[in-house]
Amino acid sequence: MSVMERLDQDMKQAMKDKAALKLSVIRMVKAALKNEEINQGRLLSDDEVLTILTRELKQRRESLHEFEKAGRVDLASKAREEMDVLAAYLPAQLGEAEVREIVREAIAATNATSKKEMGKVMGAIMPKVKGRADGSLVQKIVSEELPS
């Protein structure tokens, strides 16, 4: 079952269950996906859907950070709940050790010798971890693993 089909089914179930937050999040995601389809002029692939879901999750993560900084506990808890709903549609996230191993393999494959070649390494890694690891975590690990 594709992610789009799963979103449709879950939206119907959320309506039946009167789960307002879940329904709201699913509707926002479906709107973002539909807008992207209109912009592209075609149906989205599963990879493109994952990219949009990841982008939505990242927006919630950034909002959560700002809400916590401002002391808005109510909005922070809502953002956490929205993140939980979105995370259900993404593949299982890689742990730091798994990402570190992928980074080491990419450094060896690209023969990178310094931080100047970080872009080359990131370009090799990101397609492998798409939707399964946060880009900032990958970037942090790459900068730690590459010599200065």
PDB file of C-alpha atoms in Angstrom:
ATOM      1  CA  MET A   1       0.000   0.000   0.000  1.00  0.00           C
ATOM      2  CA  SER A   2       1.373   3.394  -0.959  1.00  0.00           C
ATOM      3  CA  VAL A   3       1.710   6.237   1.497  1.00  0.00           C
ATOM      4  CA  MET A   4      -1.060   8.154  -0.291  1.00  0.00           C
ATOM      5  CA  GLU A   5      -3.472   5.224   0.058  1.00  0.00           C
ATOM      6  CA  ARG A   6      -2.552   4.880   3.712  1.00  0.00           C
ATOM      7  CA  LEU A   7      -3.175   8.599   4.271  1.00  0.00           C
ATOM      8  CA  ASP A   8      -6.614   8.272   2.666  1.00  0.00           C
ATOM      9  CA  GLN A   9      -7.541   5.285   4.826  1.00  0.00           C
ATOM     10  CA  ASP A  10      -6.244   6.909   7.997  1.00  0.00           C
ATOM     11  CA  MET A  11      -8.114  10.115   7.195  1.00  0.00           C
ATOM     12  CA  LYS A  12     -11.385   8.196   6.915  1.00  0.00           C
ATOM     13  CA  GLN A  13     -10.648   6.387  10.175  1.00  0.00           C
ATOM     14  CA  ALA A  14      -9.768   9.647  11.935  1.00  0.00           C
ATOM     15  CA  MET A  15     -13.112  11.079  10.810  1.00  0.00           C
ATOM     16  CA  LYS A  16     -14.948   8.037  12.199  1.00  0.00           C
ATOM     17  CA  ASP A  17     -12.966   8.175  15.455  1.00  0.00           C
ATOM     18  CA  LYS A  18     -13.416  11.954  15.706  1.00  0.00           C
ATOM     19  CA  ALA A  19      -9.644  12.298  16.166  1.00  0.00           C
ATOM     20  CA  ALA A  20      -9.413  16.012  15.417  1.00  0.00           C
ATOM     21  CA  LEU A  21      -5.639  16.424  15.687  1.00  0.00           C
ATOM     22  CA  LYS A  22      -4.811  13.403  13.537  1.00  0.00           C
ATOM     23  CA  LEU A  23      -7.399  14.463  10.966  1.00  0.00           C
ATOM     24  CA  SER A  24      -5.983  17.991  10.891  1.00  0.00           C
ATOM     25  CA  VAL A  25      -2.403  16.776  10.390  1.00  0.00           C
ATOM     26  CA  ILE A  26      -3.406  14.338   7.645  1.00  0.00           C
ATOM     27  CA  ARG A  27      -5.361  17.061   5.850  1.00  0.00           C
ATOM     28  CA  MET A  28      -2.365  19.436   6.040  1.00  0.00           C
ATOM     29  CA  VAL A  29      -0.081  16.745   4.621  1.00  0.00           C
ATOM     30  CA  LYS A  30      -2.521  15.873   1.847  1.00  0.00           C
ATOM     31  CA  ALA A  31      -2.798  19.570   0.949  1.00  0.00           C
ATOM     32  CA  ALA A  32       0.996  19.876   0.776  1.00  0.00           C
ATOM     33  CA  LEU A  33       1.151  16.756  -1.407  1.00  0.00           C
ATOM     34  CA  LYS A  34      -1.613  18.018  -3.696  1.00  0.00           C
ATOM     35  CA  ASN A  35       0.123  21.388  -4.069  1.00  0.00           C
ATOM     36  CA  GLU A  36       3.342  19.621  -5.044  1.00  0.00           C
ATOM     37  CA  GLU A  37       1.458  17.459  -7.564  1.00  0.00           C
ATOM     38  CA  ILE A  38      -0.028  20.594  -9.121  1.00  0.00           C
ATOM     39  CA  ASN A  39       3.407  22.238  -9.259  1.00  0.00           C
ATOM     40  CA  GLN A  40       4.964  19.121 -10.821  1.00  0.00           C
ATOM     41  CA  GLY A  41       2.010  18.515 -13.151  1.00  0.00           C
ATOM     42  CA  ARG A  42       2.006  14.796 -12.366  1.00  0.00           C
ATOM     43  CA  LEU A  43       1.446  12.274  -9.598  1.00  0.00           C
ATOM     44  CA  LEU A  44       4.230  12.066  -7.021  1.00  0.00           C
ATOM     45  CA  SER A  45       6.435   9.025  -6.548  1.00  0.00           C
ATOM     46  CA  ASP A  46       6.765   7.432  -3.119  1.00  0.00           C
ATOM     47  CA  ASP A  47      10.223   9.028  -2.753  1.00  0.00           C
ATOM     48  CA  GLU A  48       8.777  12.473  -3.423  1.00  0.00           C
ATOM     49  CA  VAL A  49       5.977  11.809  -0.913  1.00  0.00           C
ATOM     50  CA  LEU A  50       8.606  10.843   1.694  1.00  0.00           C
ATOM     51  CA  THR A  51      10.522  14.039   0.947  1.00  0.00           C
ATOM     52  CA  ILE A  52       7.413  16.128   1.609  1.00  0.00           C
ATOM     53  CA  LEU A  53       6.586  14.198   4.774  1.00  0.00           C
ATOM     54  CA  THR A  54      10.141  14.739   5.984  1.00  0.00           C
ATOM     55  CA  ARG A  55       9.857  18.446   5.220  1.00  0.00           C
ATOM     56  CA  GLU A  56       6.597  18.669   7.189  1.00  0.00           C
ATOM     57  CA  LEU A  57       8.208  16.867  10.133  1.00  0.00           C
ATOM     58  CA  LYS A  58      11.192  19.208  10.005  1.00  0.00           C
ATOM     59  CA  GLN A  59       8.865  22.231  10.096  1.00  0.00           C
ATOM     60  CA  ARG A  60       7.160  20.833  13.209  1.00  0.00           C
ATOM     61  CA  ARG A  61      10.552  20.146  14.812  1.00  0.00           C
ATOM     62  CA  GLU A  62      11.629  23.752  14.201  1.00  0.00           C
ATOM     63  CA  SER A  63       8.315  25.035  15.561  1.00  0.00           C
ATOM     64  CA  LEU A  64       8.695  22.849  18.634  1.00  0.00           C
ATOM     65  CA  HIS A  65      12.134  24.323  19.280  1.00  0.00           C
ATOM     66  CA  GLU A  66      10.770  27.870  19.012  1.00  0.00           C
ATOM     67  CA  PHE A  67       7.752  27.112  21.227  1.00  0.00           C
ATOM     68  CA  GLU A  68       9.977  25.603  23.908  1.00  0.00           C
ATOM     69  CA  LYS A  69      12.313  28.593  23.725  1.00  0.00           C
ATOM     70  CA  ALA A  70       9.330  30.926  24.177  1.00  0.00           C
ATOM     71  CA  GLY A  71       7.932  28.864  27.049  1.00  0.00           C
ATOM     72  CA  ARG A  72       4.721  27.957  25.190  1.00  0.00           C
ATOM     73  CA  VAL A  73       4.095  24.519  26.666  1.00  0.00           C
ATOM     74  CA  ASP A  74       0.618  24.247  25.094  1.00  0.00           C
ATOM     75  CA  LEU A  75       1.879  24.814  21.553  1.00  0.00           C
ATOM     76  CA  ALA A  76       4.947  22.642  22.149  1.00  0.00           C
ATOM     77  CA  SER A  77       2.805  19.682  23.195  1.00  0.00           C
ATOM     78  CA  LYS A  78       0.592  20.131  20.113  1.00  0.00           C
ATOM     79  CA  ALA A  79       3.685  20.204  17.876  1.00  0.00           C
ATOM     80  CA  ARG A  80       4.944  16.984  19.531  1.00  0.00           C
ATOM     81  CA  GLU A  81       1.606  15.274  18.881  1.00  0.00           C
ATOM     82  CA  GLU A  82       1.679  16.410  15.234  1.00  0.00           C
ATOM     83  CA  MET A  83       5.229  15.059  14.922  1.00  0.00           C
ATOM     84  CA  ASP A  84       4.056  11.687  16.263  1.00  0.00           C
ATOM     85  CA  VAL A  85       1.307  11.536  13.622  1.00  0.00           C
ATOM     86  CA  LEU A  86       3.760  12.411  10.839  1.00  0.00           C
ATOM     87  CA  ALA A  87       6.423   9.980  12.076  1.00  0.00           C
ATOM     88  CA  ALA A  88       3.957   7.106  11.611  1.00  0.00           C
ATOM     89  CA  TYR A  89       4.176   7.591   7.827  1.00  0.00           C
ATOM     90  CA  LEU A  90       7.964   7.705   7.626  1.00  0.00           C
ATOM     91  CA  PRO A  91      10.264   4.684   7.565  1.00  0.00           C
ATOM     92  CA  ALA A  92      11.974   3.700  10.805  1.00  0.00           C
ATOM     93  CA  GLN A  93      14.661   6.230  11.688  1.00  0.00           C
ATOM     94  CA  LEU A  94      18.301   5.191  11.673  1.00  0.00           C
ATOM     95  CA  GLY A  95      20.259   5.391  14.899  1.00  0.00           C
ATOM     96  CA  GLU A  96      23.407   7.454  15.247  1.00  0.00           C
ATOM     97  CA  ALA A  97      25.624   4.353  15.011  1.00  0.00           C
ATOM     98  CA  GLU A  98      23.970   3.275  11.749  1.00  0.00           C
ATOM     99  CA  VAL A  99      24.322   6.760  10.270  1.00  0.00           C
ATOM    100  CA  ARG A 100      27.956   6.887  11.364  1.00  0.00           C
ATOM    101  CA  GLU A 101      28.629   3.581   9.539  1.00  0.00           C
ATOM    102  CA  ILE A 102      26.983   4.894   6.343  1.00  0.00           C
ATOM    103  CA  VAL A 103      29.058   8.080   6.638  1.00  0.00           C
ATOM    104  CA  ARG A 104      32.292   6.099   6.972  1.00  0.00           C
ATOM    105  CA  GLU A 105      31.403   4.004   3.914  1.00  0.00           C
ATOM    106  CA  ALA A 106      30.623   7.155   1.893  1.00  0.00           C
ATOM    107  CA  ILE A 107      33.905   8.799   2.931  1.00  0.00           C
ATOM    108  CA  ALA A 108      35.797   5.705   1.799  1.00  0.00           C
ATOM    109  CA  ALA A 109      33.821   5.471  -1.463  1.00  0.00           C
ATOM    110  CA  THR A 110      34.370   9.132  -2.350  1.00  0.00           C
ATOM    111  CA  ASN A 111      37.991   9.180  -1.175  1.00  0.00           C
ATOM    112  CA  ALA A 112      37.277  12.382   0.767  1.00  0.00           C
ATOM    113  CA  THR A 113      40.289  13.600   2.713  1.00  0.00           C
ATOM    114  CA  SER A 114      39.132  16.897   4.229  1.00  0.00           C
ATOM    115  CA  LYS A 115      36.112  18.945   5.222  1.00  0.00           C
ATOM    116  CA  LYS A 116      36.416  20.771   1.898  1.00  0.00           C
ATOM    117  CA  GLU A 117      34.922  17.651   0.303  1.00  0.00           C
ATOM    118  CA  MET A 118      31.950  17.538   2.660  1.00  0.00           C
ATOM    119  CA  GLY A 119      29.502  18.329  -0.160  1.00  0.00           C
ATOM    120  CA  LYS A 120      30.677  15.333  -2.162  1.00  0.00           C
ATOM    121  CA  VAL A 121      30.239  13.049   0.854  1.00  0.00           C
ATOM    122  CA  MET A 122      26.804  14.472   1.719  1.00  0.00           C
ATOM    123  CA  GLY A 123      25.726  13.974  -1.906  1.00  0.00           C
ATOM    124  CA  ALA A 124      26.654  10.303  -1.658  1.00  0.00           C
ATOM    125  CA  ILE A 125      24.923   9.789   1.693  1.00  0.00           C
ATOM    126  CA  MET A 126      21.611  11.605   1.425  1.00  0.00           C
ATOM    127  CA  PRO A 127      19.990   9.331  -1.182  1.00  0.00           C
ATOM    128  CA  LYS A 128      20.797   6.335   1.048  1.00  0.00           C
ATOM    129  CA  VAL A 129      19.229   7.817   4.191  1.00  0.00           C
ATOM    130  CA  LYS A 130      16.360   9.747   2.594  1.00  0.00           C
ATOM    131  CA  GLY A 131      13.492   9.890   5.051  1.00  0.00           C
ATOM    132  CA  ARG A 132      15.331   7.674   7.536  1.00  0.00           C
ATOM    133  CA  ALA A 133      17.740  10.183   9.106  1.00  0.00           C
ATOM    134  CA  ASP A 134      17.700  13.887   9.868  1.00  0.00           C
ATOM    135  CA  GLY A 135      19.989  15.862   7.564  1.00  0.00           C
ATOM    136  CA  SER A 136      21.441  17.885  10.433  1.00  0.00           C
ATOM    137  CA  LEU A 137      22.477  14.677  12.220  1.00  0.00           C
ATOM    138  CA  VAL A 138      24.129  13.396   9.031  1.00  0.00           C
ATOM    139  CA  GLN A 139      25.934  16.701   8.549  1.00  0.00           C
ATOM    140  CA  LYS A 140      27.162  16.696  12.154  1.00  0.00           C
ATOM    141  CA  ILE A 141      28.524  13.154  11.830  1.00  0.00           C
ATOM    142  CA  VAL A 142      30.183  13.888   8.475  1.00  0.00           C
ATOM    143  CA  SER A 143      31.956  16.917   9.941  1.00  0.00           C
ATOM    144  CA  GLU A 144      33.125  14.797  12.892  1.00  0.00           C
ATOM    145  CA  GLU A 145      34.411  11.983  10.688  1.00  0.00           C
ATOM    146  CA  LEU A 146      36.224  14.110   8.111  1.00  0.00           C
ATOM    147  CA  PRO A 147      39.653  15.441   9.094  1.00  0.00           C
ATOM    148  CA  SER A 148      40.096  19.221   9.001  1.00  0.00           C
TER     149      SER A 148
END
